[in-house]
Short mmCIF file of C-alpha atoms in Angstrom, two decimals:
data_model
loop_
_atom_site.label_atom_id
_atom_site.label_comp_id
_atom_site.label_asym_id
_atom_site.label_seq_id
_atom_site.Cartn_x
_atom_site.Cartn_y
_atom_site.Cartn_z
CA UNK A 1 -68.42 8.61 -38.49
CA UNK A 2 -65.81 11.09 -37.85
CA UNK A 3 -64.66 9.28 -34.56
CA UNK A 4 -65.15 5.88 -36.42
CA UNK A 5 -62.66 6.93 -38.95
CA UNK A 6 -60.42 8.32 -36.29
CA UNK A 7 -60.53 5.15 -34.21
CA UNK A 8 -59.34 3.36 -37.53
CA UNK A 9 -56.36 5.49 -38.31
CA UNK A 10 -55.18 4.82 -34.72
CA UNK A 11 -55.58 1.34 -35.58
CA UNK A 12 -53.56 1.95 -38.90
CA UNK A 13 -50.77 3.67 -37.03
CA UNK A 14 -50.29 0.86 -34.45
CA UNK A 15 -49.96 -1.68 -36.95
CA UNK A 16 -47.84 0.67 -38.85
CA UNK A 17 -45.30 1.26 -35.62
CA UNK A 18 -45.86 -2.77 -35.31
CA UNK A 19 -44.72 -3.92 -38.39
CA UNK A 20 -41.85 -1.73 -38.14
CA UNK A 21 -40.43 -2.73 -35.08
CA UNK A 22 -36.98 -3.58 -34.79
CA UNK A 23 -36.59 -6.78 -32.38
CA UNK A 24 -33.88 -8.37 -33.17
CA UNK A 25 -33.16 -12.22 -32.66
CA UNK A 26 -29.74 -13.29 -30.58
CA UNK A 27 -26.45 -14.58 -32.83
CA UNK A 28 -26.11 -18.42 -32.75
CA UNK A 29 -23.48 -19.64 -29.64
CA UNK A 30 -22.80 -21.61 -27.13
CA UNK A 31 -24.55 -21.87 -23.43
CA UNK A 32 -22.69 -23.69 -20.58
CA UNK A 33 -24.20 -24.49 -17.60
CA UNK A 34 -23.56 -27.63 -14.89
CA UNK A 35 -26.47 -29.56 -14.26
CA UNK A 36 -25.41 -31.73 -11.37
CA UNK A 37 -22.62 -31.98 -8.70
CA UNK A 38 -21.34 -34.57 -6.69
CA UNK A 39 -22.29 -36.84 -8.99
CA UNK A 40 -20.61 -40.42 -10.00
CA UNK A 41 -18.94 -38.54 -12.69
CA UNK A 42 -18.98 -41.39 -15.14
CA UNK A 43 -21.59 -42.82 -18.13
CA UNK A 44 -23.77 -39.84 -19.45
CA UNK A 45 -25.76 -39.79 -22.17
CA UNK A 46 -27.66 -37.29 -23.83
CA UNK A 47 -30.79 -37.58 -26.68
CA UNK A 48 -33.71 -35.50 -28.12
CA UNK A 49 -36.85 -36.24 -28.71
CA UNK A 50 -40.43 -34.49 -29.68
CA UNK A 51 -39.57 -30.91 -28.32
CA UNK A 52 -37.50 -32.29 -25.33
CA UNK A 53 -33.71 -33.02 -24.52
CA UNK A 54 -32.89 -35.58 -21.79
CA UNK A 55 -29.79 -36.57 -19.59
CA UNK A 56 -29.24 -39.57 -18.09
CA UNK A 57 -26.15 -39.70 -15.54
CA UNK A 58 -25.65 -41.79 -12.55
CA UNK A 59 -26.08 -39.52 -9.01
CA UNK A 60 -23.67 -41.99 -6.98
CA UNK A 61 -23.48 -45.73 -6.64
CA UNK A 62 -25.56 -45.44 -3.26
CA UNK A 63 -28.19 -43.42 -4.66
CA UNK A 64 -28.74 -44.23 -8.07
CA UNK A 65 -30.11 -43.31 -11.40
CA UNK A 66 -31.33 -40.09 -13.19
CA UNK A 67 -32.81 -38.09 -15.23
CA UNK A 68 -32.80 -34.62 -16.16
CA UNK A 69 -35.24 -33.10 -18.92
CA UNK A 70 -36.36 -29.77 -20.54
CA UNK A 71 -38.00 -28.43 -23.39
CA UNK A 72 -36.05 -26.69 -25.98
CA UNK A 73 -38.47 -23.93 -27.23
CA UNK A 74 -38.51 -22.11 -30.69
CA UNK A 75 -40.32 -19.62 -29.38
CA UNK A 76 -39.67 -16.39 -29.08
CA UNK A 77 -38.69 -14.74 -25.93
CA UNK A 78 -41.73 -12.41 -25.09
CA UNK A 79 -44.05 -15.32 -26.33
CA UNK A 80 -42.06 -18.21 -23.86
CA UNK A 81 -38.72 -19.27 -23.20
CA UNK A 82 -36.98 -21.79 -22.75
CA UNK A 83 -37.92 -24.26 -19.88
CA UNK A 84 -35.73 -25.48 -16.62
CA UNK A 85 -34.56 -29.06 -16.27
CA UNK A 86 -36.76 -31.37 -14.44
CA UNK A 87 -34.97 -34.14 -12.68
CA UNK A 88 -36.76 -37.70 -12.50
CA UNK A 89 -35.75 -40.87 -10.91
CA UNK A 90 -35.45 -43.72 -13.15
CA UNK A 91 -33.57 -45.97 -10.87
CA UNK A 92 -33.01 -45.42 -7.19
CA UNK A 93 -30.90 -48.58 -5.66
CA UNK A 94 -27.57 -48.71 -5.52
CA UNK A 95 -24.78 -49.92 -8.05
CA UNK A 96 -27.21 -49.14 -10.80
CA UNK A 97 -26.72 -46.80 -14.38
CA UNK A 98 -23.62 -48.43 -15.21
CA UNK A 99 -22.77 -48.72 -19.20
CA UNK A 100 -25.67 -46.37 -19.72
CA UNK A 101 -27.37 -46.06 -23.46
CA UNK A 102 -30.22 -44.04 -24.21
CA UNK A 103 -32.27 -43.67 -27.33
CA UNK A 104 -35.65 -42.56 -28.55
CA UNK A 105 -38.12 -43.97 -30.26
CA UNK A 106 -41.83 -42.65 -31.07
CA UNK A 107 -40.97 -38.94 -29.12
CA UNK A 108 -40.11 -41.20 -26.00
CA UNK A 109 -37.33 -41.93 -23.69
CA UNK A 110 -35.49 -45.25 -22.96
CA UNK A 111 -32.14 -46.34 -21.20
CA UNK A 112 -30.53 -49.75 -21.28
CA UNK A 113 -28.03 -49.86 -18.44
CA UNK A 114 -26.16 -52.37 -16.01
CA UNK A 115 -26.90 -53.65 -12.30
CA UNK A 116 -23.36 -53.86 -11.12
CA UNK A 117 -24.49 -55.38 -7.59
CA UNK A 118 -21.15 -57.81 -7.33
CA UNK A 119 -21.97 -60.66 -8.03
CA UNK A 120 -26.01 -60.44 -8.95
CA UNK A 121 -25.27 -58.45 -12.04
CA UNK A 122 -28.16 -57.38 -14.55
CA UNK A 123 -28.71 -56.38 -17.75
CA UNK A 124 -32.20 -53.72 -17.56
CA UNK A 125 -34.45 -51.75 -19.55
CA UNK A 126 -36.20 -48.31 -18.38
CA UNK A 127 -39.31 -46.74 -20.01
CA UNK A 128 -41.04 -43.90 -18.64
CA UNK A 129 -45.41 -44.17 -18.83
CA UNK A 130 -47.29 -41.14 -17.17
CA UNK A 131 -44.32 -39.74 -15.97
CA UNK A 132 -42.86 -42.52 -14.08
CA UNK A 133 -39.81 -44.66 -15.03
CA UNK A 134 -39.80 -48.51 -14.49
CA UNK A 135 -37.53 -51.27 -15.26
CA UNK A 136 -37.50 -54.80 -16.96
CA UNK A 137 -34.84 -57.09 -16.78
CA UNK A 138 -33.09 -58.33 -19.75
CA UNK A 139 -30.16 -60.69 -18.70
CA UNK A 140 -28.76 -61.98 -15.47
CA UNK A 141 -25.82 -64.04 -14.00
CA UNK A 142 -28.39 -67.06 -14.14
CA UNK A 143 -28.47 -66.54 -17.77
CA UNK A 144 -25.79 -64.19 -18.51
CA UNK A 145 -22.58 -65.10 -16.52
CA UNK A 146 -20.96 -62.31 -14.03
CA UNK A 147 -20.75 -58.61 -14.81
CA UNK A 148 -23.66 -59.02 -17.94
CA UNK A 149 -24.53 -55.91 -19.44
CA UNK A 150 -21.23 -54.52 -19.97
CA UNK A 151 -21.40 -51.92 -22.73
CA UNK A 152 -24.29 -52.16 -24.02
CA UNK A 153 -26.10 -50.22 -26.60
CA UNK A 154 -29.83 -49.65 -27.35
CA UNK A 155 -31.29 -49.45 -30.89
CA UNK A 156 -34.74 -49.35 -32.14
CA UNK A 157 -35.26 -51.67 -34.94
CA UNK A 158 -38.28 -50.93 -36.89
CA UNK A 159 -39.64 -50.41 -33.31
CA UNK A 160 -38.31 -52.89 -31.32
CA UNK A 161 -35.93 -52.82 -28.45
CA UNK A 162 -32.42 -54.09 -29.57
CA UNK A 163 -29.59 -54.02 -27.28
CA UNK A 164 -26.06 -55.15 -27.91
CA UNK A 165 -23.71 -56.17 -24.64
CA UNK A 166 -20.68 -58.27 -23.33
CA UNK A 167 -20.53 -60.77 -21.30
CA UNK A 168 -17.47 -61.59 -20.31
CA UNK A 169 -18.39 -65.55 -19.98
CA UNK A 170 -20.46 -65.48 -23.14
CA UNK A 171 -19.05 -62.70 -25.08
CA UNK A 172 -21.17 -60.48 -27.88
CA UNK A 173 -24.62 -60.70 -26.78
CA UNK A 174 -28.26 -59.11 -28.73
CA UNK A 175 -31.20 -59.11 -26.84
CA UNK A 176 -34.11 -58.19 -28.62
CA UNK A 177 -37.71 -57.85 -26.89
CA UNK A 178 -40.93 -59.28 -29.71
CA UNK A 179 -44.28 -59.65 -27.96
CA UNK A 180 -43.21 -58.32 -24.29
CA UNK A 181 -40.67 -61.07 -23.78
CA UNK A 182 -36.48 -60.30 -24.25
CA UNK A 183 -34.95 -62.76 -26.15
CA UNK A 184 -31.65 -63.59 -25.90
CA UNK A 185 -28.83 -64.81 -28.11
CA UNK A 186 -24.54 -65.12 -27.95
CA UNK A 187 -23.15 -64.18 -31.07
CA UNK A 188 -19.40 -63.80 -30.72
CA UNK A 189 -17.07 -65.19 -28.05
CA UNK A 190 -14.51 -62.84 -26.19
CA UNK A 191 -15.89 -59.62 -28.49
CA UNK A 192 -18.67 -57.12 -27.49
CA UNK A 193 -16.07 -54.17 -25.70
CA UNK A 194 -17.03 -50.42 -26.20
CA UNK A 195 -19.99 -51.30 -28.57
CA UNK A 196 -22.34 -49.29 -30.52
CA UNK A 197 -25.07 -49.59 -32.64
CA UNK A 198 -27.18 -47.71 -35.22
CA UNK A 199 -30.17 -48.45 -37.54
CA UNK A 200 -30.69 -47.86 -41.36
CA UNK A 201 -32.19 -49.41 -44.13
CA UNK A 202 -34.25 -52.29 -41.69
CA UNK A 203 -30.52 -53.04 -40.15
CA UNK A 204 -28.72 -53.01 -36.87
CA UNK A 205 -25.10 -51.61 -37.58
CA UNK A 206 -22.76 -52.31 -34.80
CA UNK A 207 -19.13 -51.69 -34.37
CA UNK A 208 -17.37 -52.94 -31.68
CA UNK A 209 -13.88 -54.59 -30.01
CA UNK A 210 -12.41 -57.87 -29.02
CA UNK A 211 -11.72 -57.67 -24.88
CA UNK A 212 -8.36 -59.42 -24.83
CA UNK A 213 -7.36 -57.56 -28.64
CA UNK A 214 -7.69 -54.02 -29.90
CA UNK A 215 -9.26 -55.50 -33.26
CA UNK A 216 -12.63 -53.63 -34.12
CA UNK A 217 -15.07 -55.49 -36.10
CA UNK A 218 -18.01 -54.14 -38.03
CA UNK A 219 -21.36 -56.24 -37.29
CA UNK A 220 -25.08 -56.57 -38.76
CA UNK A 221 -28.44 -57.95 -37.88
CA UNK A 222 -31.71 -58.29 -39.79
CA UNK A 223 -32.74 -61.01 -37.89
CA UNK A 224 -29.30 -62.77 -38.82
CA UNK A 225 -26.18 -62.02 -37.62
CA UNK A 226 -23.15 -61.41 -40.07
CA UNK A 227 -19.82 -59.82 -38.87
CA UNK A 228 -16.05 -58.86 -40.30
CA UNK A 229 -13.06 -58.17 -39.15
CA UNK A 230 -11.55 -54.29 -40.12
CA UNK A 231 -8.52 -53.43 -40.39
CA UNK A 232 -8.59 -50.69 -37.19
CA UNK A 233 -7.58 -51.35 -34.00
CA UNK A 234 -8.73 -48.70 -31.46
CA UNK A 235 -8.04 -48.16 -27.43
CA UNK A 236 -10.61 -47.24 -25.18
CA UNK A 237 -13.58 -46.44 -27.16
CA UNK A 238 -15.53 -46.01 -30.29
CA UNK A 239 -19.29 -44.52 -32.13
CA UNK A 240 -20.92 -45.31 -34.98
CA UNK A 241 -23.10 -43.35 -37.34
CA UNK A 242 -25.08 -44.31 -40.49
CA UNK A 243 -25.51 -40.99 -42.76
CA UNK A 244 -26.49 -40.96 -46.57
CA UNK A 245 -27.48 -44.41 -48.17
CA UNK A 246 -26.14 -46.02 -44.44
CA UNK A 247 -22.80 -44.97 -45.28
CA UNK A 248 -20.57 -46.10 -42.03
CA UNK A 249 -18.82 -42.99 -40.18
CA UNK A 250 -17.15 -44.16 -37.26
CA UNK A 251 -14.79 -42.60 -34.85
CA UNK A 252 -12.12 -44.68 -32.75
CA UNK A 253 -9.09 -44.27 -30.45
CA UNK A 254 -6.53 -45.31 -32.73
CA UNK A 255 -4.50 -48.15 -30.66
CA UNK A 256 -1.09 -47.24 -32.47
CA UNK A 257 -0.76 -43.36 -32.53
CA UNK A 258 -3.26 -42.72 -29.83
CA UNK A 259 -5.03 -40.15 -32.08
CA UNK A 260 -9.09 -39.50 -32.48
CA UNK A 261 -9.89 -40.72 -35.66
CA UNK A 262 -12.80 -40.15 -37.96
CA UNK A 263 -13.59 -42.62 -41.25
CA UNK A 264 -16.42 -41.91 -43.52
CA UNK A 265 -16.80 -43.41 -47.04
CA UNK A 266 -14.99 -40.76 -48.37
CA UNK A 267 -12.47 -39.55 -45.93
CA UNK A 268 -10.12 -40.26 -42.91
CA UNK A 269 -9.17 -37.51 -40.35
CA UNK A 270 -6.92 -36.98 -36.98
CA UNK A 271 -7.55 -34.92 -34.45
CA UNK A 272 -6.27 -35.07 -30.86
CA UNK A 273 -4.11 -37.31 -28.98
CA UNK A 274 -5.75 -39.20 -26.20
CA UNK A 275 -4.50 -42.43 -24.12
CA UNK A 276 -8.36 -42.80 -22.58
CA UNK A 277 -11.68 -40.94 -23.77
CA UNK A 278 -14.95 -41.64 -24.35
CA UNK A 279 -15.84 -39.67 -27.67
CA UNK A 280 -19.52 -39.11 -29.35
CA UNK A 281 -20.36 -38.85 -33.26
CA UNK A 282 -23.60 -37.30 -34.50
CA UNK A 283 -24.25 -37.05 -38.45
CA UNK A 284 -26.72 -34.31 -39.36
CA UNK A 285 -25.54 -33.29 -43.20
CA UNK A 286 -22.48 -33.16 -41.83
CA UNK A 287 -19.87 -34.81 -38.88
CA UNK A 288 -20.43 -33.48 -35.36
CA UNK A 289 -17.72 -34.88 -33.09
CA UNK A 290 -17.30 -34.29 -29.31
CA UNK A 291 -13.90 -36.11 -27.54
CA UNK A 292 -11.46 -35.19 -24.55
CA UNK A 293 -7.61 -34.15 -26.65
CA UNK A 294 -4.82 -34.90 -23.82
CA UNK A 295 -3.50 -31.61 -22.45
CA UNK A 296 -6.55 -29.34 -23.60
CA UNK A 297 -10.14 -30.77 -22.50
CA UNK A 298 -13.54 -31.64 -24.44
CA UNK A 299 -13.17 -30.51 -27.60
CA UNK A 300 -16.43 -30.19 -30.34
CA UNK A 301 -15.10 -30.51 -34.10
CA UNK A 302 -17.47 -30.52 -37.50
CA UNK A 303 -16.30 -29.84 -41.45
CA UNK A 304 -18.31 -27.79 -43.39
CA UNK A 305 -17.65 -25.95 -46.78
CA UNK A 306 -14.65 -28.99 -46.62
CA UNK A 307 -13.29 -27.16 -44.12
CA UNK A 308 -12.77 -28.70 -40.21
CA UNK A 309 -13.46 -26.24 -37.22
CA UNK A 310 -12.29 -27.38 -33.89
CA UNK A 311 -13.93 -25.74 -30.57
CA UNK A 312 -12.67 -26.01 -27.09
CA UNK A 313 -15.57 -25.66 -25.03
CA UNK A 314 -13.91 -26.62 -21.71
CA UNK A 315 -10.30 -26.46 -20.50
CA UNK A 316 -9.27 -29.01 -18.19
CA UNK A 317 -7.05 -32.02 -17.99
CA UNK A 318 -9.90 -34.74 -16.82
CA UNK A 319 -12.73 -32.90 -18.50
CA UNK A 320 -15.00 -34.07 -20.97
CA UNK A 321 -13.01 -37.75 -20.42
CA UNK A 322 -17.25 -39.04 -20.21
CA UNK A 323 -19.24 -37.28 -23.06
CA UNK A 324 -22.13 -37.44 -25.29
CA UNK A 325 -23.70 -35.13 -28.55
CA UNK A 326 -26.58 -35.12 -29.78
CA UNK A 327 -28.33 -32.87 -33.07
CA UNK A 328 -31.84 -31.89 -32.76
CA UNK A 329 -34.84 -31.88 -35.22
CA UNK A 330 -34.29 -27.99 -35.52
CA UNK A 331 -30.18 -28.21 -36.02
CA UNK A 332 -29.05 -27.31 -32.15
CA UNK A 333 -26.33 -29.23 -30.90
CA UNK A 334 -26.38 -30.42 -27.57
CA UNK A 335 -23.56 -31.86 -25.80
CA UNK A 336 -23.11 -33.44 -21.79
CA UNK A 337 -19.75 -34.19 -20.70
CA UNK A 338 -18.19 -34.48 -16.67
CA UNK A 339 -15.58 -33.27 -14.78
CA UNK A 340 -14.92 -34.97 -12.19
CA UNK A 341 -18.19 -34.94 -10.13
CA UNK A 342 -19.46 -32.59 -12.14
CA UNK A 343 -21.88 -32.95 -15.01
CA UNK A 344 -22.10 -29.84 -17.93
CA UNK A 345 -24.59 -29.79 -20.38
CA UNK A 346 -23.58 -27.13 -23.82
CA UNK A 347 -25.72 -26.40 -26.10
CA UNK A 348 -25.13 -23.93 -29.80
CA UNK A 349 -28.39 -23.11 -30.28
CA UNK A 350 -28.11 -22.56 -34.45
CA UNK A 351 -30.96 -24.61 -34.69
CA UNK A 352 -33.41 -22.44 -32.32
CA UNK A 353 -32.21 -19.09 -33.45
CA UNK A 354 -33.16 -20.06 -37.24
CA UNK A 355 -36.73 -20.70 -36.50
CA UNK A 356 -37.05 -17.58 -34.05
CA UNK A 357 -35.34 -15.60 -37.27
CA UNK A 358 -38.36 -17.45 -39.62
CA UNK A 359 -41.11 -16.72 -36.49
CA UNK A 360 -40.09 -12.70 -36.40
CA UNK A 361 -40.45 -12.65 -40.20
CA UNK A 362 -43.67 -14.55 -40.17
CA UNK A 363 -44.93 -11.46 -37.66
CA UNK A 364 -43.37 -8.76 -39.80
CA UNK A 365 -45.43 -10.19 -42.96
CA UNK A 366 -48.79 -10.31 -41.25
CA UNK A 367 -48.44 -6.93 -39.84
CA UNK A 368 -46.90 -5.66 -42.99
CA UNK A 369 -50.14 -7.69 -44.80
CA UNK A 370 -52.37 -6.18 -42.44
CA UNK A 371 -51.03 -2.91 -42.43
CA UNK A 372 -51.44 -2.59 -46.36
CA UNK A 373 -55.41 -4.08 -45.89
CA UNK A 374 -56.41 -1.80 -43.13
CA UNK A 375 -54.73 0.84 -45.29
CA UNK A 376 -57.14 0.47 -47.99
CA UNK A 377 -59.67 0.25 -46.28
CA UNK A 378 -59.20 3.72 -44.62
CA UNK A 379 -58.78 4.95 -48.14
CA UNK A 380 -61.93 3.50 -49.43
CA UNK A 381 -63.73 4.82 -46.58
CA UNK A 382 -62.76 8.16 -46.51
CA UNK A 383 -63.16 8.46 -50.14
CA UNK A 384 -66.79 7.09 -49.78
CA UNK A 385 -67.61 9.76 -46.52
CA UNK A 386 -66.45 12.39 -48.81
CA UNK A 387 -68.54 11.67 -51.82
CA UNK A 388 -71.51 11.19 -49.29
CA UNK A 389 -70.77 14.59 -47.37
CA UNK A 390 -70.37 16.19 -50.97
CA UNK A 391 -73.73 14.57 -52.06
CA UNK A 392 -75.44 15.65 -49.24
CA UNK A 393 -74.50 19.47 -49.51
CA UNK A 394 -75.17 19.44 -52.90
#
């Protein structure tokens, strides 16, 4: 018994030296690291899904399509860390990944992109089963006119595949696929430039521009189309965002002052000055912008306590002129952005340090839990030996 009770105080004093321990989780920040080089250098796109983050970015015109993917773990270090990208090929001909769009739907993967063979253009559709990407083709130059597919964007509408694009023959095009077949319809002449699209409420919201005009128009679909003309006229590019009740926050190159602009219901904010940039909106409780500002390079911005907080995270006078952002289920920020033939990927990990914070207190309590149990039961049992020993010399 003596031995037994021994062997249970050790036990006591690990626990007790474990639920003391002092591990301490990293402060939130930012991690930079390039993912690709002599790449294309043009159209990435970045999204999360299930525990994963994915980049799509085009390799080179001769070689194609890709895909790079890893798991963003919560966990904490000594338990597992964080995995390393994986590349796949979605798409290995030539001229493809142009006008790229990618979007989840169901913890999965898709892309919508452009066949910009001269002449044979094609609209397609990429979906990855047991690990392997394919393709389905949406629109053509028999149906489509020359150069279909032109910025096209890729929404899930209560499940289904919808894609907005330009032709330049046919203008403002939807294709939406219902029973494994894509159909097709034109819905504005001469409009469809630098379009995007987002869902709420059983709608596709879509905000694009006229090609031979800087007007942007605000569009919607329920299985109708209905469209108006804004008063905005932006440059060279444009996102849209639905956030509480499907309020509209959209951010455009403003055509007059050359200024990033941000509109939500309830405010309107500059930024930078840019003549060309592509520029990314994410709204997660609050605005998460990513853009390239003339003179400085990409540049992350987001308000809160109704304050703004601008972030260089690369300096550079062509950098971050290609970008995308993207907020994941646990809060981190992810953004992808080129430089010349060079593709970065930046992540602030907020998100993942929280739950790593929660996980480390979740240990501390059992321990502490157990600690305080094992505890009383040493007490008990000693106090029972005693009156035993005592009963027995009596």
């Amino acid at each position: 018994m003596k031995y037994r009770i021994l062997g249970t105080a050790a036990a006591v004093s690990f626990l007790l030296a474990a639920g003391s321990f002092t591990y301490s989780v990293e402060q939130p920040g930012w991690n930079e690291q390039m993912i690709a080089n002599n790449t294309y250098g043009k159209f990435v796109e970045i999204d999360s899904y299930s525990d994963s983050v994915g980049i799509a970015y085009i390799q080179s015109k001769d070689s194609g399509l890709v895909f790079e993917e890893r798991s963003f773990s919560t966990q904490l270090p000594f338990v597992g860390g964080d995995a390393d990208w994986r590349r796949q090929v979605i798409d290995n001909r030539s001229e493809v990944g142009m006008y790229l769009s990618v979007e989840s739907d169901d913890g999965r993967p898709f892309v919508a992109y452009q066949d910009g063979d001269l002449g044979d253009e094609k609209l397609l559709f990429a979906q990855r089963q047991v690990g392997q990407w394919s393709s389905t083709e949406v629109d053509s130059v028999g149906t489509g006119g020359v150069s279909v597919g032109m910025y096209n964007s890729l929404s899930f509408l209560e499940g289904r595949p919808v894609i907005l694009y330009h032709s330049p023959s046919q203008g403002l095009k939807l294709a939406e696929r219902t029973g494994g077949q894509w159909d097709r319809q034109s819905l504005e002449e001469g409009e469809g430039w630098f379009t995007e699209t987002d869902t709420c409420g059983g709608n596709l919201l879509a905000a694009y521009r006229s090609r031979d005009t800087e007007d942007l128009r605000f569009g919607q679909y329920d299985g109708e189309w209905n469209s108006e003309n804004t008063s905005f006229r932006t440059r060279s590019d444009l996102d849209l965002e639905t956030g509480e009740d499907c309020g509209r926050h959209l951010l455009y190159l403003n055509a007059s002052s050359d200024t990033v602009v941000y509109k939500s219901p309830d405010e309107n904010k500059e930024f930078a000055n840019a003549f060309f940039t592509r520029m990314s909106l994410e709204v997660d409780e609050q605005p998460h912008i990513l853009y390239h500002d003339s003179g400085t390079g990409i540049v992350y911005s987001t308000r809160t306590d109704n304050r703004w907080q601008n972030k260089t995270l690369r300096e550079g006078e062509d950098i971050g002129r290609y970008n995308d952002i993207e907020v994941d289920p646990s809060g981190n920020i992810h953004t992808v952005y080129t430089d010349g033939s060079k593709v970065f990927y930046s992540v602030y990990n907020v998100g993942t340090v929280s739950q790593k914070r929660s996980a480390l207190d979740g240990i501390r309590a059992v321990l502490s839990a157990l600690t305080l149990a094992l505890t009383g039961f040493i007490s008990w049992k000693t106090n029972l030996a005693a009156r035993i020993i005592e009963k027995v010399r009596s």
